[in-house]
Amino acid sequence: MYFTFPMRLLPLFVSFFRVLRTMHRGLCALAWVMAASLPAQAMQLSASDGLHDGKPLVGVAVQHDIEGRWQVEDLHRGPQRHAFESLGDSLEAGFTRDTVWLRFSVTRTQDAPTRWLLRVRPARLNQATLYAPDGRGGFIETALGDQRPFVDRPLADHNLIYPIEVATTAGDYYLRLRNDGAALRAELDLWQPDGFARARTKDYTAIGVLLGAAMLSICMNLIFMVWLKDSLYGHYALYVLCIAGLSVARQGYLAEWILDTRPERVAQAVLAMNCLFNVVATLFMSRIFGFREHWRPAARFFDAVAVFNLLALGVSLTEFHSSIGAWVGLGSAASTLFGALFVSYLLLVRRQFQYLLPAAAFSVGTVLGLYSLLKLWLGDRVPGVAPGHIYMLSSLTHLILLNIAVADRTRRAERDIRRERRQAMRIRLEAEQVLESTVARRTVELASTNGTLRDEIDKRIRLETRLLESLDITRKAAEQQQEFVSMVSHEFRTPLAIIDAAAQSLDLSKVREEPAVKLRTAKIRRSVQRLSMLIENILLSDRLQLQYRALRLEPVDLYMLARGLCHTLNLRGAERLQLTAPGGLPEVQCDRSLVEIGLQNLMHNALKYSPPDSNVQVTLRQVDETVQIDVSDRGGGVPKADVEQIFEKYFRSDTVSTVSGSGLGLHLSREIARRHGGDVRLIETGTEGSTFRMVLPMVAAPSQLAATNPGPTRTA
């Protein structure tokens, strides 16, 4: 029973509270209707008002026109007259596209002037139309705003100024306001013309001082950038330029000085300047605090914010600019809050106290900037002064502190430079001392070395003299040896010729038919020819050593030359030589006797190392601008260990020690080919034989140049 009783009474309590809430709402609505039905309280102006400071309007009422269809008559005499609500010091409607109506009543004393000036701030209002009573029950309409040409304003000022006539009897004034992109807010005050002229002079003087200070700061930072070779100062100069440009745009000077006849571009220009400032400020903050060095994700986040503002900058130049103003403000708030948290982390956790001054500069701007953004978003629900005043205060404080921070950076850079100079000076003095001692020590060493070097030079001169004498003796001995070899070789030729002639006479005599005589005369003639070739090779090797011996060049038909060798070569098995060549071979410009000896040596080697029952193939062909002569035998091949040495002078392989030879044949063949610009190479070797190739460059005869079709293949 104890637990069930409250549960039974619960519906009764709920019904009772619902009745109380309904009664409260009814009483509140009744009180609001009674307050709204009361006439507007008129503000009385005296002769001393509006001379030194603007007289803020009091008793201002506000009403929102969501659809924007109401006319002034609907609010003055229609049902909407009783829907106005009391307004505080200024209008803070935030980002809204509603049409907002303000109502106020003004009267004056007898000694006060009739003509007054109503100032509406800020200048960033798209539509601002004042309906002033004309004294006959109607209204005088004065339409201003940044969507109307500045040249059409009744009074040239960066703020919206309405001349009004104030009577001694109270009259209701209506102000219709609307913004499409920026936050809607308004501050209203009244001035006497003389007082406003003085205040206007102060405003323009202040903006002039601000721009002058900005230009001075820009020039100084550009100079620092050049002197210190640090692009951060150039970045800060751009940052100051953007702050100055944004201040000019937000205070309405842009519409007055640049876009006075293009009102449709004012809102776009202000938004574009805001986006550009966000890009420069975001990157500057990331750079001055070293986000990329401390935490790369923070730098990437700020890069993303910069990219977003760049995209917003592009959109701000289109007809859709009014739809991104709130998003740009939200992005600025997010990046500012994140930057503040990360800088706090650097100072409190990482203890990077070198960022203390720039952190103080940005903290003031951050706190006041966030407060200004909250004021724009939430309007009167956030207490405090107007966002315009907050913006100017934050910009001024921020620039002063940031200039001090940049100057401190310069001071620290100069201090580091001086410390480095002192250290460099100390190192230089130490280096000079070490250098002096080293020079003294090296001088002593050099004197000793010079003495040793002079002795060494004397020894080398004596050795060089002896060497020259030895070389002279060696040269004379070589010349005597060459003379001896030449003499002996020439002396051998006569007996060999006599022996060969005797053997040839025996072949022609009556006894030639005897087998024993025929066999012996053949051996005698082969031996004589072998000795003749040896002597010829020795003499030829001696001649080729002479560097200044000129070749006796002439056009030679290599086919006829090879054919003649095949028929006249008096060697055993010479009949085994088989010559193959295509028709139409061009003549070669060469020394006939040398080429004949080189080719004869190749044929001689092939016949020596081939089995007696095998043929030796001699093939001629034309390849590009050369003639190739291949001599192929059927011998046992060249051992791999001897391939690189067979062309050396006097080289004889151990595997052919049973075969007679001097080791000069292949060497002379290659030297002859190379003297003609060609070569002799071993292109193939194995158990089935070897192939040596002689390559000679050709020069075709005129008769051969005219031929277009090669002749038939010739075989000997």
XYZ file of C-alpha atoms in Angstrom:
716
model
C 0.000 0.000 0.000
C 2.927 2.296 0.703
C 4.250 1.864 -2.832
C 0.958 1.931 -4.741
C -0.401 5.161 -3.357
C 2.057 7.548 -5.135
C 1.534 5.679 -8.381
C -2.201 6.345 -8.205
C -1.671 10.049 -7.542
C 0.859 10.496 -10.398
C -1.768 11.287 -13.118
C -3.319 13.920 -10.861
C 0.051 15.646 -10.368
C 0.739 15.601 -14.114
C -2.619 17.195 -14.896
C -2.078 19.827 -12.216
C 1.294 20.882 -13.662
C -0.168 21.063 -17.165
C -2.843 23.468 -15.935
C -0.210 25.631 -14.221
C 1.898 25.744 -17.414
C -1.105 26.754 -19.520
C -2.027 29.527 -17.081
C 1.603 30.787 -17.113
C 1.660 30.939 -20.890
C -1.650 32.774 -20.970
C -0.511 35.345 -18.445
C 2.740 35.906 -20.354
C 0.867 36.360 -23.631
C -1.559 38.775 -21.999
C 1.280 40.808 -20.502
C 3.070 40.899 -23.893
C -0.085 42.062 -25.718
C -0.680 44.751 -23.124
C 2.935 45.939 -23.377
C 2.856 45.889 -27.186
C -0.383 47.820 -27.305
C 1.142 50.705 -25.381
C 2.380 53.561 -27.523
C 6.129 53.754 -28.242
C 8.048 55.844 -25.758
C 9.424 58.936 -27.535
C 13.087 59.909 -27.033
C 13.484 63.642 -26.513
C 16.519 65.401 -28.026
C 18.036 68.487 -26.433
C 20.366 71.145 -27.826
C 23.414 69.539 -26.175
C 22.823 66.066 -27.618
C 24.778 64.847 -30.664
C 27.526 67.441 -30.507
C 30.394 65.385 -29.060
C 29.058 61.834 -29.134
C 26.204 60.146 -30.885
C 22.952 59.973 -28.965
C 21.973 56.269 -28.839
C 18.336 55.601 -29.623
C 16.227 54.292 -26.771
C 12.778 52.811 -26.819
C 13.441 50.945 -30.092
C 11.089 48.058 -30.891
C 11.760 45.197 -33.317
C 9.615 42.835 -35.369
C 10.595 40.079 -37.858
C 8.933 39.851 -41.266
C 9.697 36.280 -42.269
C 8.213 36.491 -45.764
C 9.278 40.093 -46.347
C 5.864 41.260 -47.672
C 4.861 43.877 -45.149
C 4.621 47.558 -45.998
C 5.073 50.467 -43.627
C 1.306 51.014 -43.497
C 0.838 47.438 -42.238
C 3.122 48.201 -39.334
C 1.855 51.719 -38.628
C -1.875 51.133 -38.746
C -2.336 47.417 -39.425
C -2.518 44.421 -37.127
C 1.286 44.102 -36.994
C 1.483 47.374 -35.039
C 0.970 45.516 -31.754
C 3.552 42.748 -32.517
C 6.690 44.801 -31.880
C 9.033 43.728 -29.095
C 11.350 45.910 -27.061
C 14.995 46.026 -28.269
C 18.121 46.598 -26.244
C 21.058 48.795 -27.205
C 21.494 47.362 -30.731
C 20.030 44.813 -33.112
C 21.831 41.464 -33.170
C 19.795 39.119 -35.383
C 22.651 36.818 -36.441
C 22.698 35.039 -39.803
C 19.111 35.423 -40.938
C 17.361 36.276 -44.175
C 14.276 37.650 -42.477
C 13.275 41.243 -43.040
C 13.580 43.050 -39.714
C 11.579 46.203 -38.880
C 12.683 48.661 -36.224
C 10.346 51.283 -34.752
C 11.350 54.275 -32.666
C 9.813 57.616 -31.733
C 11.759 60.911 -31.527
C 10.916 64.449 -30.391
C 12.965 67.511 -29.464
C 12.978 70.469 -27.146
C 12.248 74.001 -28.322
C 15.932 75.040 -28.300
C 17.160 71.917 -30.120
C 17.833 72.105 -33.903
C 15.344 70.671 -36.354
C 17.823 68.880 -38.653
C 19.437 65.764 -37.285
C 21.462 62.870 -38.742
C 20.569 59.250 -38.029
C 23.636 57.018 -38.269
C 23.173 53.279 -38.817
C 26.178 51.008 -38.396
C 27.729 48.839 -39.709
C 27.839 49.653 -43.387
C 27.446 45.949 -44.328
C 23.672 46.099 -44.705
C 22.247 44.995 -48.030
C 18.964 46.871 -47.585
C 18.265 49.689 -45.116
C 15.191 51.836 -45.786
C 14.062 54.580 -43.406
C 10.427 55.712 -43.294
C 10.273 59.158 -41.640
C 6.929 60.937 -40.897
C 6.154 63.765 -43.313
C 3.837 65.624 -40.870
C 0.729 64.869 -42.959
C 0.149 61.278 -41.882
C 2.458 59.799 -44.499
C 6.113 58.799 -44.651
C 9.235 59.924 -46.516
C 11.145 56.883 -47.814
C 14.970 56.960 -47.904
C 16.522 53.745 -49.246
C 20.220 53.040 -48.564
C 22.390 49.924 -48.159
C 25.397 48.476 -49.956
C 23.144 47.317 -52.809
C 22.583 50.923 -53.857
C 25.234 53.122 -55.492
C 27.272 55.100 -53.014
C 27.056 58.200 -55.207
C 23.275 58.293 -54.580
C 23.600 58.637 -50.814
C 22.371 61.925 -49.378
C 25.543 62.236 -47.280
C 28.901 60.746 -48.325
C 30.079 58.575 -45.447
C 31.209 54.987 -45.054
C 28.297 54.410 -42.650
C 24.620 54.770 -43.552
C 23.540 58.363 -42.759
C 19.878 59.513 -42.919
C 19.056 63.242 -42.655
C 15.804 63.603 -40.701
C 13.641 66.505 -39.547
C 12.671 66.181 -35.860
C 9.559 68.007 -34.646
C 8.675 69.068 -31.161
C 5.866 66.525 -31.212
C 6.628 62.803 -31.166
C 6.668 60.944 -34.458
C 7.149 57.250 -35.236
C 10.032 56.215 -37.514
C 10.373 52.803 -39.159
C 13.621 51.227 -40.416
C 13.439 48.213 -42.708
C 16.632 46.022 -42.660
C 17.690 42.912 -44.563
C 20.947 40.991 -45.152
C 21.382 38.017 -47.463
C 24.895 36.795 -46.624
C 26.392 38.465 -43.573
C 25.059 38.573 -40.039
C 22.307 41.152 -39.531
C 23.044 43.693 -36.830
C 22.554 47.433 -36.448
C 23.534 50.250 -34.107
C 21.514 53.478 -34.251
C 22.453 56.918 -32.902
C 21.561 60.532 -33.639
C 23.926 63.432 -34.372
C 23.756 67.115 -34.944
C 25.433 68.013 -38.284
C 28.324 69.886 -36.639
C 29.039 67.095 -34.179
C 28.850 64.472 -36.919
C 31.323 66.426 -39.076
C 33.869 66.340 -36.253
C 33.265 62.643 -35.580
C 33.531 61.904 -39.308
C 36.909 63.649 -39.399
C 38.065 61.466 -36.506
C 36.872 58.309 -38.298
C 38.749 59.098 -41.495
C 41.807 60.139 -39.517
C 41.728 56.827 -37.635
C 41.440 54.762 -40.811
C 44.243 56.821 -42.356
C 46.466 56.179 -39.360
C 45.573 52.481 -39.505
C 46.449 52.224 -43.210
C 49.647 54.221 -42.730
C 50.756 52.014 -39.855
C 49.903 48.931 -41.926
C 51.966 50.175 -44.894
C 54.885 50.994 -42.576
C 54.706 47.526 -41.050
C 54.527 45.946 -44.505
C 57.591 47.860 -45.742
C 59.603 47.042 -42.622
C 58.793 43.340 -42.832
C 59.678 43.230 -46.518
C 63.031 44.814 -45.662
C 63.540 42.239 -42.906
C 62.693 39.479 -45.397
C 65.439 40.704 -47.739
C 68.004 41.313 -45.001
C 67.462 38.103 -43.043
C 66.501 35.985 -46.077
C 63.449 34.680 -44.204
C 60.195 34.492 -46.153
C 58.171 34.487 -42.905
C 58.470 38.276 -42.783
C 57.033 38.478 -46.301
C 54.183 36.226 -45.177
C 53.518 38.520 -42.222
C 53.533 41.553 -44.542
C 50.843 39.852 -46.611
C 48.955 39.071 -43.404
C 49.003 42.756 -42.350
C 47.890 43.772 -45.842
C 44.912 41.401 -45.621
C 43.957 42.725 -42.171
C 44.051 46.310 -43.465
C 42.064 45.383 -46.556
C 39.472 43.485 -44.536
C 39.105 46.394 -42.095
C 38.561 48.810 -44.980
C 35.996 46.466 -46.529
C 34.080 45.786 -43.314
C 33.907 49.462 -42.303
C 32.300 50.438 -45.608
C 35.262 52.275 -47.138
C 35.402 49.792 -50.010
C 31.978 50.920 -51.238
C 33.022 54.551 -50.873
C 36.483 54.489 -52.464
C 36.408 51.698 -55.055
C 32.916 50.325 -55.724
C 30.945 53.562 -55.460
C 29.087 52.795 -58.727
C 29.064 48.956 -58.415
C 26.970 48.242 -55.328
C 26.180 44.698 -56.442
C 29.862 43.806 -55.962
C 30.284 45.140 -52.443
C 28.998 42.094 -50.565
C 30.984 39.790 -52.831
C 34.153 41.822 -52.347
C 33.793 41.813 -48.555
C 33.229 38.048 -48.515
C 36.144 37.488 -50.908
C 38.423 39.598 -48.712
C 37.308 37.585 -45.696
C 38.101 34.282 -47.467
C 41.498 35.558 -48.608
C 42.306 36.738 -45.095
C 41.365 33.307 -43.710
C 43.729 31.607 -46.177
C 46.672 33.877 -45.356
C 46.001 33.908 -41.595
C 45.589 30.126 -41.379
C 48.850 29.410 -43.207
C 50.667 32.140 -41.266
C 49.555 30.750 -37.932
C 50.562 27.224 -38.967
C 53.952 28.518 -40.009
C 54.804 30.824 -37.129
C 53.981 28.121 -34.565
C 55.735 25.349 -36.522
C 52.720 23.048 -36.778
C 54.430 20.935 -39.450
C 57.479 20.351 -37.234
C 55.523 19.551 -34.064
C 52.526 17.590 -35.382
C 51.849 17.045 -39.077
C 48.084 16.324 -38.693
C 47.653 19.846 -37.270
C 49.397 21.309 -40.318
C 47.230 19.167 -42.607
C 44.080 20.392 -40.840
C 45.099 24.006 -41.355
C 45.974 23.234 -44.986
C 42.466 21.800 -45.385
C 40.978 24.985 -43.862
C 43.033 27.050 -46.307
C 41.798 24.931 -49.231
C 38.199 25.314 -48.016
C 38.585 29.095 -47.896
C 40.134 29.075 -51.368
C 37.092 27.202 -52.659
C 34.847 29.624 -50.794
C 36.790 32.465 -52.407
C 35.895 31.044 -55.797
C 32.217 30.711 -54.814
C 32.195 34.261 -53.417
C 32.843 35.571 -56.907
C 29.695 33.907 -58.247
C 26.003 34.564 -57.765
C 25.869 31.998 -54.937
C 27.999 34.097 -52.597
C 25.142 34.782 -50.192
C 24.839 31.084 -49.284
C 28.365 30.535 -47.931
C 28.805 33.439 -45.512
C 27.705 31.415 -42.501
C 29.923 28.466 -43.479
C 32.952 30.717 -43.834
C 32.296 32.090 -40.339
C 31.865 28.559 -38.958
C 35.152 27.441 -40.575
C 36.941 30.444 -39.112
C 35.599 29.639 -35.644
C 36.629 25.960 -35.924
C 40.167 26.718 -37.135
C 40.611 29.463 -34.523
C 39.484 27.170 -31.701
C 41.692 24.304 -32.905
C 44.694 26.623 -33.245
C 44.156 27.955 -29.724
C 44.025 24.432 -28.286
C 47.126 23.300 -30.138
C 49.141 26.389 -29.181
C 48.095 25.820 -25.559
C 49.380 22.262 -25.905
C 52.719 23.555 -27.229
C 53.092 25.985 -24.338
C 51.786 23.908 -21.440
C 52.802 20.366 -22.429
C 55.700 20.723 -24.828
C 57.011 23.850 -23.033
C 57.848 25.659 -26.259
C 58.097 29.060 -24.597
C 59.576 30.741 -27.677
C 55.973 30.909 -28.918
C 54.775 32.855 -25.885
C 54.612 36.308 -27.533
C 52.858 35.201 -30.754
C 50.553 33.062 -28.593
C 49.600 36.146 -26.570
C 48.933 38.059 -29.799
C 46.746 35.325 -31.227
C 45.046 34.567 -27.906
C 43.646 38.101 -27.644
C 42.486 37.991 -31.235
C 41.137 34.461 -30.742
C 39.106 35.251 -27.619
C 37.694 38.476 -28.985
C 37.141 36.918 -32.413
C 35.230 33.955 -30.978
C 33.184 36.324 -28.861
C 32.421 38.424 -31.927
C 31.384 35.330 -33.904
C 29.131 34.162 -31.048
C 27.634 37.643 -30.928
C 26.935 37.453 -34.652
C 25.441 33.976 -34.442
C 23.401 34.295 -31.247
C 22.611 38.017 -31.309
C 21.265 39.582 -28.132
C 21.441 36.295 -26.264
C 25.175 37.030 -25.805
C 25.752 40.109 -23.608
C 28.336 42.759 -24.397
C 29.178 45.507 -26.882
C 28.597 45.374 -30.604
C 30.701 42.976 -32.744
C 32.064 45.908 -34.773
C 33.669 47.388 -31.700
C 34.941 43.967 -30.687
C 36.408 43.441 -34.158
C 38.247 46.765 -34.172
C 39.542 46.194 -30.640
C 40.712 42.657 -31.420
C 42.370 43.704 -34.697
C 44.219 46.580 -33.054
C 45.361 44.531 -30.062
C 46.267 41.591 -32.262
C 48.394 43.701 -34.618
C 50.209 45.457 -31.763
C 51.090 42.211 -29.989
C 51.933 40.398 -33.208
C 54.242 43.221 -34.273
C 55.986 42.865 -30.928
C 56.238 39.094 -31.507
C 57.717 39.554 -34.975
C 60.096 42.206 -33.637
C 61.106 39.761 -30.908
C 61.751 37.169 -33.593
C 64.041 39.702 -35.292
C 65.730 40.424 -31.957
C 66.299 36.731 -31.341
C 67.593 36.291 -34.903
C 70.014 39.203 -34.411
C 71.084 37.749 -31.073
C 71.724 34.378 -32.687
C 73.680 36.062 -35.483
C 75.842 37.935 -32.988
C 76.461 34.762 -31.004
C 77.395 32.939 -34.184
C 79.702 35.798 -35.171
C 81.440 35.699 -31.795
C 81.793 31.965 -32.061
C 83.078 32.290 -35.641
C 85.553 34.960 -34.509
C 86.797 32.719 -31.702
C 87.127 29.788 -34.068
C 88.940 31.988 -36.590
C 91.450 33.186 -33.973
C 92.065 29.623 -32.865
C 92.404 28.566 -36.475
C 94.875 31.391 -37.128
C 96.987 30.326 -34.184
C 96.925 26.712 -35.299
C 97.684 27.834 -38.837
C 100.665 29.908 -37.749
C 102.141 27.017 -35.788
C 101.398 24.674 -38.662
C 103.013 27.050 -41.169
C 106.127 27.323 -39.008
C 106.348 23.550 -38.652
C 105.655 22.983 -42.327
C 108.273 25.594 -43.273
C 110.923 23.630 -41.404
C 109.676 20.400 -42.946
C 109.605 22.011 -46.379
C 113.193 23.218 -46.060
C 114.262 19.706 -45.135
C 112.184 18.259 -47.951
C 113.651 20.733 -50.436
C 117.161 19.629 -49.518
C 116.183 15.997 -49.909
C 114.446 16.849 -53.190
C 117.524 18.594 -54.556
C 119.618 15.514 -53.775
C 116.989 13.322 -55.400
C 116.932 15.567 -58.491
C 120.712 15.331 -58.780
C 120.526 11.552 -58.537
C 117.744 11.427 -61.151
C 119.729 13.661 -63.503
C 122.715 11.325 -63.230
C 120.465 8.308 -63.733
C 118.785 9.965 -66.697
C 122.172 10.630 -68.277
C 123.153 7.009 -67.814
C 119.785 5.873 -69.169
C 120.153 8.021 -72.265
C 123.582 6.569 -72.820
C 122.179 3.056 -72.372
C 119.320 3.813 -74.752
C 121.747 5.143 -77.314
C 123.867 2.001 -77.001
C 120.725 -0.176 -77.214
C 119.485 1.723 -80.265
C 122.829 1.310 -81.991
C 122.852 -2.399 -81.124
C 119.318 -2.770 -82.487
C 120.314 -0.983 -85.664
C 123.347 -3.217 -86.007
C 121.150 -6.237 -85.329
C 118.657 -5.125 -87.976
C 121.497 -4.533 -90.424
C 122.882 -7.955 -89.609
C 119.500 -9.664 -90.014
C 118.878 -7.859 -93.268
C 122.365 -8.778 -94.519
C 122.008 -12.416 -93.491
C 118.514 -12.613 -94.989
C 119.729 -11.121 -98.252
C 122.749 -13.454 -98.225
C 120.397 -16.430 -97.699
C 118.308 -15.577 -100.730
C 121.065 -16.252 -103.301
C 121.953 -19.784 -102.092
C 118.269 -20.618 -101.717
C 117.592 -19.411 -105.225
C 120.482 -21.553 -106.534
C 119.188 -24.599 -104.617
C 115.670 -24.010 -105.935
C 117.006 -23.593 -109.491
C 119.015 -26.818 -109.165
C 115.983 -28.695 -107.905
C 113.915 -27.244 -110.735
C 116.606 -28.336 -113.242
C 116.430 -31.832 -111.848
C 112.659 -31.765 -112.454
C 113.353 -30.825 -116.075
C 116.180 -33.334 -116.555
C 115.952 -36.903 -117.816
C 116.073 -38.345 -114.326
C 112.851 -36.651 -113.223
C 110.903 -39.783 -113.933
C 112.664 -41.627 -111.172
C 110.474 -41.698 -108.084
C 113.295 -41.125 -105.638
C 114.579 -38.073 -107.543
C 111.091 -36.608 -107.921
C 110.341 -37.021 -104.222
C 113.613 -35.448 -103.155
C 113.381 -32.496 -105.547
C 109.849 -31.768 -104.244
C 111.138 -31.824 -100.642
C 114.038 -29.570 -101.634
C 111.741 -27.027 -103.285
C 109.276 -27.029 -100.359
C 112.080 -26.515 -97.885
C 113.491 -23.723 -100.008
C 110.065 -22.041 -100.191
C 109.590 -22.413 -96.430
C 112.966 -20.812 -95.794
C 112.169 -18.084 -98.333
C 108.865 -17.312 -96.569
C 110.662 -17.226 -93.221
C 113.248 -14.802 -94.555
C 110.518 -12.718 -96.226
C 108.517 -12.567 -92.976
C 111.605 -11.535 -91.020
C 112.385 -8.783 -93.525
C 108.729 -7.715 -93.639
C 108.533 -7.580 -89.830
C 111.606 -5.414 -89.883
C 110.060 -3.095 -92.475
C 106.776 -2.805 -90.595
C 108.615 -1.487 -87.561
C 109.402 1.655 -89.512
C 106.591 4.128 -88.603
C 107.264 6.425 -91.476
C 107.191 3.833 -94.253
C 104.433 4.778 -96.707
C 102.158 2.138 -98.262
C 102.327 1.704 -102.024
C 98.571 1.919 -102.588
C 96.982 0.809 -105.852
C 93.630 -0.659 -106.919
C 93.792 -4.426 -106.429
C 91.295 -7.118 -107.435
C 91.406 -9.338 -104.363
C 89.735 -12.210 -106.163
C 92.449 -12.326 -108.829
C 95.100 -11.927 -106.126
C 93.741 -14.847 -104.087
C 93.277 -16.947 -107.219
C 96.877 -16.359 -108.234
C 98.063 -17.445 -104.801
C 95.987 -20.627 -104.990
C 97.619 -21.592 -108.316
C 101.175 -20.444 -107.644
C 101.618 -21.408 -103.990
C 104.338 -24.084 -104.057
C 103.365 -25.860 -100.870
C 102.469 -29.412 -100.121
C 98.704 -29.808 -100.539
C 98.232 -26.435 -102.246
C 95.755 -28.130 -104.549
C 93.416 -28.422 -101.502
C 92.761 -24.649 -101.564
C 89.191 -23.892 -102.703
C 88.368 -20.249 -103.527
C 84.793 -18.890 -103.511
C 83.792 -15.293 -104.251
C 80.659 -13.539 -105.608
C 80.837 -11.629 -108.863
C 81.143 -7.882 -108.908
C 83.573 -7.507 -106.002
C 85.004 -3.972 -106.049
C 88.704 -3.297 -106.167
C 90.486 -2.468 -102.902
C 92.972 0.358 -102.512
C 95.934 -1.432 -100.857
C 99.614 -2.383 -101.043
C 99.580 -5.476 -103.271
C 102.790 -7.054 -102.039
C 101.915 -6.674 -98.349
C 98.357 -7.969 -98.733
C 99.671 -10.878 -100.788
C 102.110 -11.819 -98.001
C 99.413 -11.508 -95.316
C 96.955 -13.676 -97.277
C 99.710 -16.162 -98.128
C 100.514 -16.548 -94.421
C 96.862 -17.320 -93.625
C 96.711 -19.931 -96.412
C 100.038 -21.399 -95.315
C 98.846 -21.790 -91.708
C 95.580 -23.397 -92.813
C 97.409 -25.946 -94.987
C 99.933 -26.748 -92.227
C 97.379 -27.452 -89.510
C 94.761 -29.252 -91.672
C 94.756 -32.999 -92.238
C 96.308 -33.998 -95.604
C 92.987 -35.265 -96.968
C 90.920 -32.122 -96.035
C 90.253 -28.966 -98.034
C 90.941 -25.370 -97.026
C 88.109 -22.984 -97.897
C 88.945 -19.380 -98.911
C 85.821 -17.176 -99.141
C 85.602 -13.534 -100.284
C 82.561 -11.328 -99.689
C 81.608 -7.643 -99.561
C 80.084 -6.351 -96.281
C 79.116 -2.660 -96.289
C 82.301 -0.715 -97.143
C 84.720 -3.624 -96.507
C 85.873 -6.866 -98.171
C 86.129 -9.914 -95.899
C 88.410 -12.863 -96.656
C 87.672 -15.991 -94.565
C 90.250 -18.840 -94.491
C 88.774 -21.993 -92.923
C 90.789 -25.140 -92.107
C 89.812 -28.543 -90.718
C 92.476 -28.742 -88.021
C 92.146 -29.423 -84.318
C 91.353 -25.841 -83.424
C 93.104 -23.291 -81.218
C 93.170 -23.981 -77.449
C 91.207 -21.474 -75.403
C 94.317 -20.563 -73.407
C 96.116 -19.517 -76.617
C 93.308 -17.546 -78.324
C 94.518 -14.203 -76.952
C 98.202 -14.887 -77.761
C 98.251 -16.436 -81.239
C 98.677 -12.984 -82.855
C 101.673 -12.114 -80.705
C 105.104 -11.981 -82.297
C 107.070 -15.296 -82.197
C 104.320 -17.045 -80.213
C 104.159 -20.829 -80.669
C 101.609 -22.982 -78.897
C 102.794 -26.093 -77.066
C 100.203 -28.178 -78.935
C 101.841 -27.507 -82.341
C 105.471 -27.967 -81.378
C 105.773 -30.799 -83.945
C 104.799 -28.453 -86.782
C 107.529 -26.203 -88.152
C 107.026 -22.458 -87.982
C 108.436 -19.132 -86.777
C 105.426 -17.566 -84.969
C 105.437 -14.591 -87.340
C 102.718 -15.483 -89.857
C 99.552 -14.493 -87.973
C 101.290 -11.508 -86.372
C 102.371 -10.144 -89.755
C 98.924 -10.772 -91.309
C 97.231 -8.743 -88.584
C 99.818 -5.939 -88.756
C 99.407 -5.698 -92.546
C 95.577 -5.544 -92.236
C 95.745 -2.921 -89.507
C 98.150 -0.777 -91.523
C 95.398 -0.694 -94.167
C 92.673 0.215 -91.600
C 91.361 -3.353 -91.286
C 92.040 -6.322 -89.010
C 92.563 -10.095 -88.796
C 90.468 -11.989 -86.239
C 89.837 -15.553 -85.204
C 86.050 -15.744 -85.635
C 85.515 -19.478 -85.084
C 87.532 -22.370 -83.623
C 86.809 -25.882 -82.421
C 87.589 -29.547 -82.928
C 86.290 -29.320 -86.504
C 88.608 -26.465 -87.486
C 89.210 -22.737 -87.295
C 88.293 -19.712 -89.403
C 90.464 -16.602 -89.651
C 88.973 -13.465 -91.211
C 90.903 -10.654 -92.858
C 88.893 -7.391 -93.171
C 90.095 -4.669 -95.581
C 88.332 -1.359 -96.334
C 87.540 -1.010 -100.037
C 87.594 1.749 -102.583
C 85.469 0.842 -105.617
C 86.734 1.576 -109.108
C 84.618 3.873 -111.388
C 83.779 0.970 -113.640
C 82.354 -0.955 -110.696
C 80.274 2.026 -109.442
C 78.234 1.924 -112.644
C 77.283 -1.704 -112.133
C 73.923 -2.326 -110.535
C 73.656 -6.138 -110.629
C 76.348 -8.453 -109.246
C 77.783 -11.030 -111.587
C 77.652 -14.801 -111.159
C 79.539 -16.559 -108.359
C 83.115 -17.500 -109.256
C 84.751 -20.649 -107.873
C 88.361 -21.718 -108.278
